[in-house]
Amino acid sequence: MSAANFVPRTSFPAPTLPRAYFLGHHAKAIRKMREMTADIDLVYEVRDARAPLSTRNTIFDSIIGVKPRIVVYTKKDLSAIHPAMFRAWHPRGDYCTVDTHDHTSVKSLVNLSKRLCANRESFLGLRVMIMGMPNVGKSSLLNTLRHAGVGRKKAAKTGALAGVTRNISSYVKIHEDPDILVYDTPGVSLPKTIDAETMLTLSTIGSINVGLIDPTIQADYLLYQLNLVDPSGSLYIKYSPPTNDIEDFLTSYCLRMHRLSKGGYPDLLGAATHWVDRWRKGLEGRIAFDDFKNPSAYKEWEAAHDERRRMERGQQSDQKFRVA
């Protein structure tokens, strides 16, 4: 189909998927964070700039309380979301978008931290805790902050899959005069995600175990999202004409990338895994998930979350009434 006649899908059918990726070390990390919060001056809540709403963990709200917080959107070099959207979502300016390969962008985070906590410095230094969902770039952020601030090599392990950090670190100095000391923490998932599409988003960016969801479903969802970002199909035109059919796309991808099984048949499953992984690693370009063109998306997401909380509390009250 030609790009001129192509019409992308406007919705994605919700498949039956697991709705949680909450592990034992997640619960342990939450308990430890709560214990340490009293000694913390500032929180960096890290989210993936490609999926700014899906990578928001509301558990952190109860942990952070009234502590100053900076929302740090990592991987801005991989995000197709316009910077104006982040400004619209954070009118108070309590956020920062960073590329952990660029020292300049993380230095702006340090400057913002010093401004927000100008009256909190003590002889112990400014103490910061990094929080975020799995594989949103917390450890990479810490390593870049350390290298840019004090010229030292990386202090935290990093990886392309979720779950590399499993324990809260001892403090790491990222700045001198004033001293800024940062604690890295394991990525923590929600005990239950909101919907299947959120789970698909987290899987596609690698924030949960990618083996939980069939690779072909992940590839189909990625194709759907790419068509929303650019309906012309230009983001994958080197592999296939614009299409809504994942089997047609994967067949073209196999032929283009020479991914054939025995007998010369297209290896569709292998192609799905390979293609999604290339996007996950940023090898194919920029991508965006969530309601990324809506300046009110942030407030709408919060309102929907509050409504769900009210409904859950009402259901719990009804259950207690029946038991009584």
JSON list of N, CA, C and O in Angstrom, two decimals, residues 4 16 74 76 85 114 116 136 167 173 202 215 284:
[
{"chain": "A", "resi": 4, "resn": "ALA", "atom": "N", "xyz": [0.42, 7.37, 0.62]},
{"chain": "A", "resi": 4, "resn": "ALA", "atom": "CA", "xyz": [-0.67, 8.32, 0.44]},
{"chain": "A", "resi": 4, "resn": "ALA", "atom": "C", "xyz": [-2.02, 7.72, 0.81]},
{"chain": "A", "resi": 4, "resn": "ALA", "atom": "O", "xyz": [-2.92, 8.41, 1.29]},
{"chain": "A", "resi": 16, "resn": "THR", "atom": "N", "xyz": [-4.69, -10.88, 26.14]},
{"chain": "A", "resi": 16, "resn": "THR", "atom": "CA", "xyz": [-4.61, -11.39, 27.51]},
{"chain": "A", "resi": 16, "resn": "THR", "atom": "C", "xyz": [-3.14, -11.48, 27.91]},
{"chain": "A", "resi": 16, "resn": "THR", "atom": "O", "xyz": [-2.37, -12.23, 27.31]},
{"chain": "A", "resi": 74, "resn": "THR", "atom": "N", "xyz": [15.03, 10.17, 31.44]},
{"chain": "A", "resi": 74, "resn": "THR", "atom": "CA", "xyz": [16.24, 9.71, 30.77]},
{"chain": "A", "resi": 74, "resn": "THR", "atom": "C", "xyz": [15.92, 9.29, 29.33]},
{"chain": "A", "resi": 74, "resn": "THR", "atom": "O", "xyz": [14.77, 9.20, 28.93]},
{"chain": "A", "resi": 76, "resn": "LYS", "atom": "N", "xyz": [16.36, 10.83, 26.56]},
{"chain": "A", "resi": 76, "resn": "LYS", "atom": "CA", "xyz": [15.70, 11.82, 25.71]},
{"chain": "A", "resi": 76, "resn": "LYS", "atom": "C", "xyz": [16.19, 11.73, 24.28]},
{"chain": "A", "resi": 76, "resn": "LYS", "atom": "O", "xyz": [15.48, 12.13, 23.34]},
{"chain": "A", "resi": 85, "resn": "MET", "atom": "N", "xyz": [6.01, 19.26, 25.34]},
{"chain": "A", "resi": 85, "resn": "MET", "atom": "CA", "xyz": [5.10, 18.44, 26.12]},
{"chain": "A", "resi": 85, "resn": "MET", "atom": "C", "xyz": [5.57, 18.31, 27.57]},
{"chain": "A", "resi": 85, "resn": "MET", "atom": "O", "xyz": [4.78, 18.40, 28.51]},
{"chain": "A", "resi": 114, "resn": "LYS", "atom": "N", "xyz": [20.69, 21.96, 43.16]},
{"chain": "A", "resi": 114, "resn": "LYS", "atom": "CA", "xyz": [21.23, 22.96, 44.08]},
{"chain": "A", "resi": 114, "resn": "LYS", "atom": "C", "xyz": [20.24, 24.09, 44.31]},
{"chain": "A", "resi": 114, "resn": "LYS", "atom": "O", "xyz": [20.12, 24.60, 45.43]},
{"chain": "A", "resi": 116, "resn": "LEU", "atom": "N", "xyz": [16.87, 23.89, 44.11]},
{"chain": "A", "resi": 116, "resn": "LEU", "atom": "CA", "xyz": [15.73, 23.41, 44.89]},
{"chain": "A", "resi": 116, "resn": "LEU", "atom": "C", "xyz": [16.08, 23.20, 46.36]},
{"chain": "A", "resi": 116, "resn": "LEU", "atom": "O", "xyz": [15.21, 23.29, 47.23]},
{"chain": "A", "resi": 136, "resn": "VAL", "atom": "N", "xyz": [14.95, 2.00, 33.59]},
{"chain": "A", "resi": 136, "resn": "VAL", "atom": "CA", "xyz": [14.65, 3.33, 33.04]},
{"chain": "A", "resi": 136, "resn": "VAL", "atom": "C", "xyz": [15.91, 4.19, 32.96]},
{"chain": "A", "resi": 136, "resn": "VAL", "atom": "O", "xyz": [15.84, 5.34, 32.50]},
{"chain": "A", "resi": 167, "resn": "ASN", "atom": "N", "xyz": [20.05, -4.07, 45.00]},
{"chain": "A", "resi": 167, "resn": "ASN", "atom": "CA", "xyz": [20.21, -3.59, 46.36]},
{"chain": "A", "resi": 167, "resn": "ASN", "atom": "C", "xyz": [20.46, -2.09, 46.35]},
{"chain": "A", "resi": 167, "resn": "ASN", "atom": "O", "xyz": [20.96, -1.53, 45.37]},
{"chain": "A", "resi": 173, "resn": "LYS", "atom": "N", "xyz": [29.42, 10.01, 45.70]},
{"chain": "A", "resi": 173, "resn": "LYS", "atom": "CA", "xyz": [29.58, 11.46, 45.55]},
{"chain": "A", "resi": 173, "resn": "LYS", "atom": "C", "xyz": [29.59, 11.82, 44.07]},
{"chain": "A", "resi": 173, "resn": "LYS", "atom": "O", "xyz": [30.36, 11.27, 43.30]},
{"chain": "A", "resi": 202, "resn": "LEU", "atom": "N", "xyz": [5.74, -1.21, 28.68]},
{"chain": "A", "resi": 202, "resn": "LEU", "atom": "CA", "xyz": [6.87, -1.52, 29.56]},
{"chain": "A", "resi": 202, "resn": "LEU", "atom": "C", "xyz": [7.72, -2.66, 28.99]},
{"chain": "A", "resi": 202, "resn": "LEU", "atom": "O", "xyz": [8.95, -2.64, 29.10]},
{"chain": "A", "resi": 215, "resn": "PRO", "atom": "N", "xyz": [6.77, -12.36, 21.52]},
{"chain": "A", "resi": 215, "resn": "PRO", "atom": "CA", "xyz": [7.49, -11.38, 20.69]},
{"chain": "A", "resi": 215, "resn": "PRO", "atom": "C", "xyz": [6.67, -10.81, 19.55]},
{"chain": "A", "resi": 215, "resn": "PRO", "atom": "O", "xyz": [6.83, -9.64, 19.19]},
{"chain": "A", "resi": 284, "resn": "GLU", "atom": "N", "xyz": [17.18, 2.02, 15.92]},
{"chain": "A", "resi": 284, "resn": "GLU", "atom": "CA", "xyz": [16.33, 2.31, 14.77]},
{"chain": "A", "resi": 284, "resn": "GLU", "atom": "C", "xyz": [15.82, 3.75, 14.75]},
{"chain": "A", "resi": 284, "resn": "GLU", "atom": "O", "xyz": [15.26, 4.19, 13.75]}
]
